[in-house]
mmCIF file of C-alpha atoms in Angstrom:
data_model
loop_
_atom_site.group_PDB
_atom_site.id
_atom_site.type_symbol
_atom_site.label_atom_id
_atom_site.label_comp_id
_atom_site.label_asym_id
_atom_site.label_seq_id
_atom_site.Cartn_x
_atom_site.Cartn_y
_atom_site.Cartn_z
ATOM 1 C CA UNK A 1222 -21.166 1.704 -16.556
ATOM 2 C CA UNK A 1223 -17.933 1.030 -14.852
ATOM 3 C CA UNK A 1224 -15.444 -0.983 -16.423
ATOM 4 C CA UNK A 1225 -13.847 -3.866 -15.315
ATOM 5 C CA UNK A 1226 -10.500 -2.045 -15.374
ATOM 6 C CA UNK A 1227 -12.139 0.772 -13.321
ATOM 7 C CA UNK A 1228 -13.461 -1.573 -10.833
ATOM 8 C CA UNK A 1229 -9.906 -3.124 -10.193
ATOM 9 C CA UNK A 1230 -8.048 0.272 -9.954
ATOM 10 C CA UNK A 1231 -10.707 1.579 -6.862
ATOM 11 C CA UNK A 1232 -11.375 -1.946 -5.203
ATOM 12 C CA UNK A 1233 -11.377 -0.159 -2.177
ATOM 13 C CA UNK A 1234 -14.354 2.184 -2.905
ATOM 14 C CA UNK A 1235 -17.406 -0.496 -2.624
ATOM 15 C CA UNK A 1236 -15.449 -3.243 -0.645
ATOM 16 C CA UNK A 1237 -14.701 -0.730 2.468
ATOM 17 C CA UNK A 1238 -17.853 0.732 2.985
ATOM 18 C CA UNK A 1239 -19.672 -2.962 2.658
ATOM 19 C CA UNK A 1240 -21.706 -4.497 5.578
ATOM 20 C CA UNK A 1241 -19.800 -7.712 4.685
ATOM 21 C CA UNK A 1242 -15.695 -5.790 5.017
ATOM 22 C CA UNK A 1243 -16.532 -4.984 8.930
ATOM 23 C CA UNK A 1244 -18.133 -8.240 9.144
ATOM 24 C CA UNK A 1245 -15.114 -10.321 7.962
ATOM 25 C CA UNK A 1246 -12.559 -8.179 10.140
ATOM 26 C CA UNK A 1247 -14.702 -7.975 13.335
ATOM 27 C CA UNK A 1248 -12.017 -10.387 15.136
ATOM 28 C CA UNK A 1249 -8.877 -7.904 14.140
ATOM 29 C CA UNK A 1250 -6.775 -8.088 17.510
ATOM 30 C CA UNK A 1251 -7.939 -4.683 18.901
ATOM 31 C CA UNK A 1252 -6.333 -5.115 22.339
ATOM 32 C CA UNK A 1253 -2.402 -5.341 20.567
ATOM 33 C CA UNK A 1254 -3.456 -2.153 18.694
ATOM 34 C CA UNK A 1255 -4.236 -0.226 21.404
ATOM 35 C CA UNK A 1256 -1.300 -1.550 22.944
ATOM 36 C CA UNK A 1257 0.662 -0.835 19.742
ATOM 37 C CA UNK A 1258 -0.423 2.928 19.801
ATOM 38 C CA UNK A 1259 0.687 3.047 23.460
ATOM 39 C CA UNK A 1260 3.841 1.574 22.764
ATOM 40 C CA UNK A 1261 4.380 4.155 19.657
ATOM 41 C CA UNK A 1262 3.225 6.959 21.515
ATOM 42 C CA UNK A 1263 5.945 6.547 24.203
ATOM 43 C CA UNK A 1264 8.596 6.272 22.392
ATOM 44 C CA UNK A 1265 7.169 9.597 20.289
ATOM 45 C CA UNK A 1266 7.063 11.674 23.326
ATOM 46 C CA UNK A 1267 5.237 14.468 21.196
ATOM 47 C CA UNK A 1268 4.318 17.015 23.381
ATOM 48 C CA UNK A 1269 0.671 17.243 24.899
ATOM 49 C CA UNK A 1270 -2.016 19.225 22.063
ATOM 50 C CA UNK A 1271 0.390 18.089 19.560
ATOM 51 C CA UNK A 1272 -2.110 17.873 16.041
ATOM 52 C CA UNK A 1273 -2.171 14.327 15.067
ATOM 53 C CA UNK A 1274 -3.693 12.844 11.274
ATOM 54 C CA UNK A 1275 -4.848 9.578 11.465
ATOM 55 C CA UNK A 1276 -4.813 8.242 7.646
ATOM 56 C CA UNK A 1277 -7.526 5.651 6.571
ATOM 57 C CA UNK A 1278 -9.119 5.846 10.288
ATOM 58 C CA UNK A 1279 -11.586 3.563 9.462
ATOM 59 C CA UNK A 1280 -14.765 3.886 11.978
ATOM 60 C CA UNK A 1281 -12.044 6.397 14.791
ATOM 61 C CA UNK A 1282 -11.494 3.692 17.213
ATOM 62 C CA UNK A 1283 -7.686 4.352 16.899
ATOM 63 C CA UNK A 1284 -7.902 8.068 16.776
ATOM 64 C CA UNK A 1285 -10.152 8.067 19.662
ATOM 65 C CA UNK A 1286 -7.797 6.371 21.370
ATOM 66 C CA UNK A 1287 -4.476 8.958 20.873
ATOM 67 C CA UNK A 1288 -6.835 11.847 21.435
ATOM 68 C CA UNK A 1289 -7.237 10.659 24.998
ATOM 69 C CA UNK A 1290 -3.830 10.404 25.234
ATOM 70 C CA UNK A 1291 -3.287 14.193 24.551
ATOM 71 C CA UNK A 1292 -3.493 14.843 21.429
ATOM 72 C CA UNK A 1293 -5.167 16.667 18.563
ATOM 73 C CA UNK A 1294 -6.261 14.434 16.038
ATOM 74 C CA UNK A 1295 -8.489 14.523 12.628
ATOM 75 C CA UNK A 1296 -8.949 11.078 11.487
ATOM 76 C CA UNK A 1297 -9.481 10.395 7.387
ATOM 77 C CA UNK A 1298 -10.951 8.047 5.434
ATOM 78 C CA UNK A 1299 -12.932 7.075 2.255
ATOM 79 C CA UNK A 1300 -15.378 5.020 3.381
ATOM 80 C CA UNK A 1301 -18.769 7.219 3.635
ATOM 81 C CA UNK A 1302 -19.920 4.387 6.135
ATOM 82 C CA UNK A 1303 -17.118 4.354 8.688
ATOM 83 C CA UNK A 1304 -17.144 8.239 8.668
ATOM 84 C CA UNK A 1305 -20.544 8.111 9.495
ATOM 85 C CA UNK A 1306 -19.834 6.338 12.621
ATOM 86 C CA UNK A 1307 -17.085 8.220 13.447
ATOM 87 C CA UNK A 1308 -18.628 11.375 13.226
ATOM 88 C CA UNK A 1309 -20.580 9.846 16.392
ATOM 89 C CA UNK A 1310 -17.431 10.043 18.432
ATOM 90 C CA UNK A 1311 -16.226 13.986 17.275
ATOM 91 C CA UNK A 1312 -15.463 16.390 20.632
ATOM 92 C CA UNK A 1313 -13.216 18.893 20.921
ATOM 93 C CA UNK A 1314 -9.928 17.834 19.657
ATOM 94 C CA UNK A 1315 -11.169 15.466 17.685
ATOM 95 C CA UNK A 1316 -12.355 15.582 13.708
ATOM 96 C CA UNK A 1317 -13.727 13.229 11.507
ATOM 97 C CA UNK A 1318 -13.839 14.150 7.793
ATOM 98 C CA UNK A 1319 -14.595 12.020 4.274
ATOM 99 C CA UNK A 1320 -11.782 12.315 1.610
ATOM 100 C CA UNK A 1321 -9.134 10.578 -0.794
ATOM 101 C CA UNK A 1322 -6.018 9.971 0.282
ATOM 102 C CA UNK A 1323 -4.376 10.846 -3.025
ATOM 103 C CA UNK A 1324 -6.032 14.339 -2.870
ATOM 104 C CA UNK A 1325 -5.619 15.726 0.988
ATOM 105 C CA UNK A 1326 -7.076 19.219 1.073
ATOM 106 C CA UNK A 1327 -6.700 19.931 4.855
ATOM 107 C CA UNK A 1328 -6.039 23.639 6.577
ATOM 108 C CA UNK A 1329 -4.324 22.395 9.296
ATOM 109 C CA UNK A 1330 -0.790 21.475 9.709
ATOM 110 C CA UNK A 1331 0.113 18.340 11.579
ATOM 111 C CA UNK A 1332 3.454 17.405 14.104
ATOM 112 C CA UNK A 1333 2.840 13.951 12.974
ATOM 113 C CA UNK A 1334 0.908 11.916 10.310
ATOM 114 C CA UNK A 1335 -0.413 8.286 10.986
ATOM 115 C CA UNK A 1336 -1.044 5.442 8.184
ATOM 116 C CA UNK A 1337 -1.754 2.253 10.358
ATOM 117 C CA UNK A 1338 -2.346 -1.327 9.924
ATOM 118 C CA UNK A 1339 -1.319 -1.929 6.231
ATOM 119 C CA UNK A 1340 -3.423 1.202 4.766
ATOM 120 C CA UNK A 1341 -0.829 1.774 1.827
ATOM 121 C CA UNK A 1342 -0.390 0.897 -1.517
ATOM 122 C CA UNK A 1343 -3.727 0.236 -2.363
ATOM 123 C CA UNK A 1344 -3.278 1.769 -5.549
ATOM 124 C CA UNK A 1345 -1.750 0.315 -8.767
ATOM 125 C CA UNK A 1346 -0.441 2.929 -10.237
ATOM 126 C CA UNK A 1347 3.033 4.013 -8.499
ATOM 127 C CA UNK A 1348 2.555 7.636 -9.091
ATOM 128 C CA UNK A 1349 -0.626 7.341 -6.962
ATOM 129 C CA UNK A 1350 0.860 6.541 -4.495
ATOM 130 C CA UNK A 1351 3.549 9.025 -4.249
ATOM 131 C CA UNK A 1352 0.499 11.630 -4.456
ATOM 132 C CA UNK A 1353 -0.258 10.530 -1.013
ATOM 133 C CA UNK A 1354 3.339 11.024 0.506
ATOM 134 C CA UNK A 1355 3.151 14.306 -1.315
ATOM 135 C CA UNK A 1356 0.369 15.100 0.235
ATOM 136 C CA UNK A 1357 1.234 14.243 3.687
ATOM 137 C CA UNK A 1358 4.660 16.090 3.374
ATOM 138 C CA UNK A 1359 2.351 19.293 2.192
ATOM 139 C CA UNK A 1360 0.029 18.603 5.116
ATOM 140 C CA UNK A 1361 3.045 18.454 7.795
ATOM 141 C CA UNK A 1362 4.953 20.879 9.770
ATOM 142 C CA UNK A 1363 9.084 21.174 9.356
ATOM 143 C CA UNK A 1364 9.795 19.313 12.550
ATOM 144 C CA UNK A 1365 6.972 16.856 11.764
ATOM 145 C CA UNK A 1366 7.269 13.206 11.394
ATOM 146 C CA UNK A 1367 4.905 10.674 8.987
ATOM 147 C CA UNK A 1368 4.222 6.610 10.456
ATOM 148 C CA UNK A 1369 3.232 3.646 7.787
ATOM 149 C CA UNK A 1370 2.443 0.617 9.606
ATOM 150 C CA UNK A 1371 3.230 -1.697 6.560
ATOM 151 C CA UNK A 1372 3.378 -5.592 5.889
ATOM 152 C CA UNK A 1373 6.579 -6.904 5.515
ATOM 153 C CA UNK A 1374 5.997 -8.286 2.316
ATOM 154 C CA UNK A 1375 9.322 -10.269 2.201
ATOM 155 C CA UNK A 1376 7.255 -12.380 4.825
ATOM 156 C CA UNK A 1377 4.377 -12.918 3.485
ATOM 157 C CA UNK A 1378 5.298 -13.916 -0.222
ATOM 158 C CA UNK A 1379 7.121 -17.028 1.760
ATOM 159 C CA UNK A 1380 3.758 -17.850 2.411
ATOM 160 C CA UNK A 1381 2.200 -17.334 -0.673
ATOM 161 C CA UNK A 1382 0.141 -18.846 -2.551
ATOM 162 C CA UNK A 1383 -2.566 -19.331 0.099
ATOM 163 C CA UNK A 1384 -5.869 -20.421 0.424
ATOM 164 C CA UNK A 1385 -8.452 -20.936 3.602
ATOM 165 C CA UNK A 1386 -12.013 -20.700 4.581
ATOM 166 C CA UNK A 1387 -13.053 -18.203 7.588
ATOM 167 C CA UNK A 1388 -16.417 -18.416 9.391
ATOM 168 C CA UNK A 1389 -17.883 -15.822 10.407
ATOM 169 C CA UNK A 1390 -21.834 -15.676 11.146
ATOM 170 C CA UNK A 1391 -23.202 -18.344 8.818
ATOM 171 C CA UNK A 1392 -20.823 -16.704 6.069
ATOM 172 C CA UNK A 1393 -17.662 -18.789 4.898
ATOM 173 C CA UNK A 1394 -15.654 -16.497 3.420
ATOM 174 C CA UNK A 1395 -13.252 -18.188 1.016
ATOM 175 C CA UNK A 1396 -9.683 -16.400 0.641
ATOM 176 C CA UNK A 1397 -7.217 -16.916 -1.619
ATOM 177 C CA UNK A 1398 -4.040 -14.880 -1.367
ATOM 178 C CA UNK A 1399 -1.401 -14.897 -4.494
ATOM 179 C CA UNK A 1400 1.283 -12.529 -5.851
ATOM 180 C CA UNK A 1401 0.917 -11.230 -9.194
ATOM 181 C CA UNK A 1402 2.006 -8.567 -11.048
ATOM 182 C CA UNK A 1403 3.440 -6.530 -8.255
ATOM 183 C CA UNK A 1404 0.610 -6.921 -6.090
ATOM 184 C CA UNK A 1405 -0.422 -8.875 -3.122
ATOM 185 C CA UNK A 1406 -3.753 -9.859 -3.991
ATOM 186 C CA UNK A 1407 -6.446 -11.308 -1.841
ATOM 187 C CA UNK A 1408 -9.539 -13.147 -3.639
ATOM 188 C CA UNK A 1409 -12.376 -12.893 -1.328
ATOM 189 C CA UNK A 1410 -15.963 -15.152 -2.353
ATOM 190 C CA UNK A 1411 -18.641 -15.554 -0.494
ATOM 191 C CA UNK A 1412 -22.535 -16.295 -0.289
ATOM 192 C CA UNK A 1413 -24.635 -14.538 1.856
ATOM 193 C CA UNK A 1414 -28.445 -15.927 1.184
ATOM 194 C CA UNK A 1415 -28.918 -16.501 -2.495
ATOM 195 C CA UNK A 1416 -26.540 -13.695 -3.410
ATOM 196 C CA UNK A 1417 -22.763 -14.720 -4.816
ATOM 197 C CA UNK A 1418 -20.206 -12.285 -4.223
ATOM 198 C CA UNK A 1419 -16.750 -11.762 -5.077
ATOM 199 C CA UNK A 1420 -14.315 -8.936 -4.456
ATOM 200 C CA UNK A 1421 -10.455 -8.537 -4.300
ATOM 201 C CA UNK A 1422 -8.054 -6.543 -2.337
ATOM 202 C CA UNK A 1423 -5.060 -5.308 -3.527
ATOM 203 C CA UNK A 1424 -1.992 -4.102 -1.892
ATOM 204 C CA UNK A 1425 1.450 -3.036 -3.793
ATOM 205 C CA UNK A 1426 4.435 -5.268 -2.692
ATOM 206 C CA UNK A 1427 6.601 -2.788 -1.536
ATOM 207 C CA UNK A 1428 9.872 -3.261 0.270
ATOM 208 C CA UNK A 1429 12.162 -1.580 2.563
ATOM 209 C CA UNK A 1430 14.352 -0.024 -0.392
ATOM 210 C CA UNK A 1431 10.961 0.706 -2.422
ATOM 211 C CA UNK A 1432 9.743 3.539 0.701
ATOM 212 C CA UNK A 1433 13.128 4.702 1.221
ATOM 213 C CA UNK A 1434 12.906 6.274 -2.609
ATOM 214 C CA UNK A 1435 9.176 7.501 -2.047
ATOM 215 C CA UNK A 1436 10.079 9.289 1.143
ATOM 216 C CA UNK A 1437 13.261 10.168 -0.726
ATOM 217 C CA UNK A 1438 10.762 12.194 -3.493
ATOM 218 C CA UNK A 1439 9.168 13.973 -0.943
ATOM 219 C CA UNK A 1440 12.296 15.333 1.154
ATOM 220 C CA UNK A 1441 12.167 12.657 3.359
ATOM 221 C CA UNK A 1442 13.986 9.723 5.001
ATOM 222 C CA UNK A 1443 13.525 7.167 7.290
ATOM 223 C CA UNK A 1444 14.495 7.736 10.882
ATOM 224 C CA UNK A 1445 13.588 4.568 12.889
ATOM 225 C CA UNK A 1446 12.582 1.362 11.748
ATOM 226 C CA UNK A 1447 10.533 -1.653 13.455
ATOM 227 C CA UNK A 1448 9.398 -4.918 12.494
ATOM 228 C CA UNK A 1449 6.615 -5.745 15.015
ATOM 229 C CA UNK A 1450 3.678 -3.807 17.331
ATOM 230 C CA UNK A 1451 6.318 -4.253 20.530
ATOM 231 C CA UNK A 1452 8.628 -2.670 18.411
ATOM 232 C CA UNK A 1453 11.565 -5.281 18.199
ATOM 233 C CA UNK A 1454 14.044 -4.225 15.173
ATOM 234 C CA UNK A 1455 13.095 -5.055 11.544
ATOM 235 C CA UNK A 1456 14.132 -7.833 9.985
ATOM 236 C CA UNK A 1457 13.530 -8.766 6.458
ATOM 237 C CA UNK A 1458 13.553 -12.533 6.765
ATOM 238 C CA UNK A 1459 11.802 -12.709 10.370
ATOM 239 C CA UNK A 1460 9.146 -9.477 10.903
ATOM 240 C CA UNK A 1461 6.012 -9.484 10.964
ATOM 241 C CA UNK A 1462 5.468 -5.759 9.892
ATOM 242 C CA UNK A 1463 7.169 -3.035 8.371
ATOM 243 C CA UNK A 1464 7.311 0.100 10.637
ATOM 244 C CA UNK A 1465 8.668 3.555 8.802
ATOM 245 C CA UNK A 1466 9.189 6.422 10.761
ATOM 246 C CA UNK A 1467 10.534 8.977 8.892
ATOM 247 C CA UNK A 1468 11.364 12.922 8.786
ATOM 248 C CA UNK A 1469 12.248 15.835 6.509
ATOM 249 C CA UNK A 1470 15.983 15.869 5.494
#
């Protein structure tokens, strides 16, 4: 039986692949991604067939989307669920495959690694997490560049702690979002029929100076920095996200 300490460290494994996660982030703003990924791609200007990993792809909407801009891409995630869908989507130059981000066993070599829309720091221990920039730095050619698309958490902890109800269906999900022991934390309760559930997400708080020592580990630094999808500057105090782009020293 799995403890309760077992259950906190891989939240992610039953809450991602639940009917009730897609349900409760249906309304995600997919028009300013797409934009976003234009946006990014632009200023990239990787050239055309470049190969392209798309880290926690979820269900391939976004990897979809930079394969028909050009590019080679294999999209990764844990969920069995939104792999399944994905799979649905797979043509040439374009790859769908199940695995764990702290354990990337991939033949190919990429010109540039994507982790998009706050898919970082799940874990909570710190050495986990460096297994995934390891990993990515293993998985990436010399020239090759990695992306996080992080929270700036500076931001959010103003805001913290937080509560409020969202609707969605005839389920009221109640959220509570607090700051404890390193971690941004998200208490998520719900009802759906006769059936009480309850699950948590947790993300590391991790600032600027935090990623500039991970990348730092791996042989890497950070090249270009911005703090929104339109890609304005970073600003601790005023962003909204935290972009990374960074390279091999």
């Amino acid at each position: 039986m799995e403890t309760k300490k077992e259950r906190i460290e891989n939240w992610f494994t039953d809450w991602f692949d639940s009917d009730h996660y897609h349900l409760l982030y249906q309304h995600r703003n997919e028009a300013e991604a797409e934009a976003f990924i234009n946006r990014l791609f632009d200023f990239l200007e990787l050239e055309e067939g470049a190969k392209v990993l798309d880290l926690a792809c979820g269900k391939g909407r976004h990897a979809v989307q930079v394969h028909q801009l050009g590019y080679q891409v294999v999209g990764l995630d844990l969920s069995e669920e939104s792999i399944a869908h994905a799979k649905k989507l797979e043509e040439e130059g374009l790859e769908f495959v199940r695995g764990d981000m702290r354990l990337l066993d991939l033949e190919a070599k990429f010109d540039l690694t994507l982790n998009l829309f706050t898919s970082f720091g799940y874990f909570k221990e710190s050495g986990e997490n460096l297994n995934v920039l390891e990993g990515l730095a293993a998985h990436l050619k010399r020239e090759g560049m990695i992306i996080i698309d992080f929270l700036n958490v500076k931001l959010v902890s103003d805001k913290l702690p937080q509560r409020e109800i969202i609707k969605r269906n005839e389920i009221d999900f109640h959220i509570h979002k607090r700051i404890e022991e390193g971690f941004i934390i998200k208490d998520i309760q719900f009802e759906d029929g006769d059936v009480q559930h309850n699950y948590q997400e947790y993300v590391k708080y991790l600032e600027l100076n935090d990623f500039k020592a991970y990348f730092e580990k791996v042989g890497m630094k950070i090249t270009a920095l911005f703090g929104d999808y339109h890609l304005n500057p970073f600003d601790e105090n005023r962003s909204e996200r935290l972009i990374m782009i960074a390279k091999f020293i």
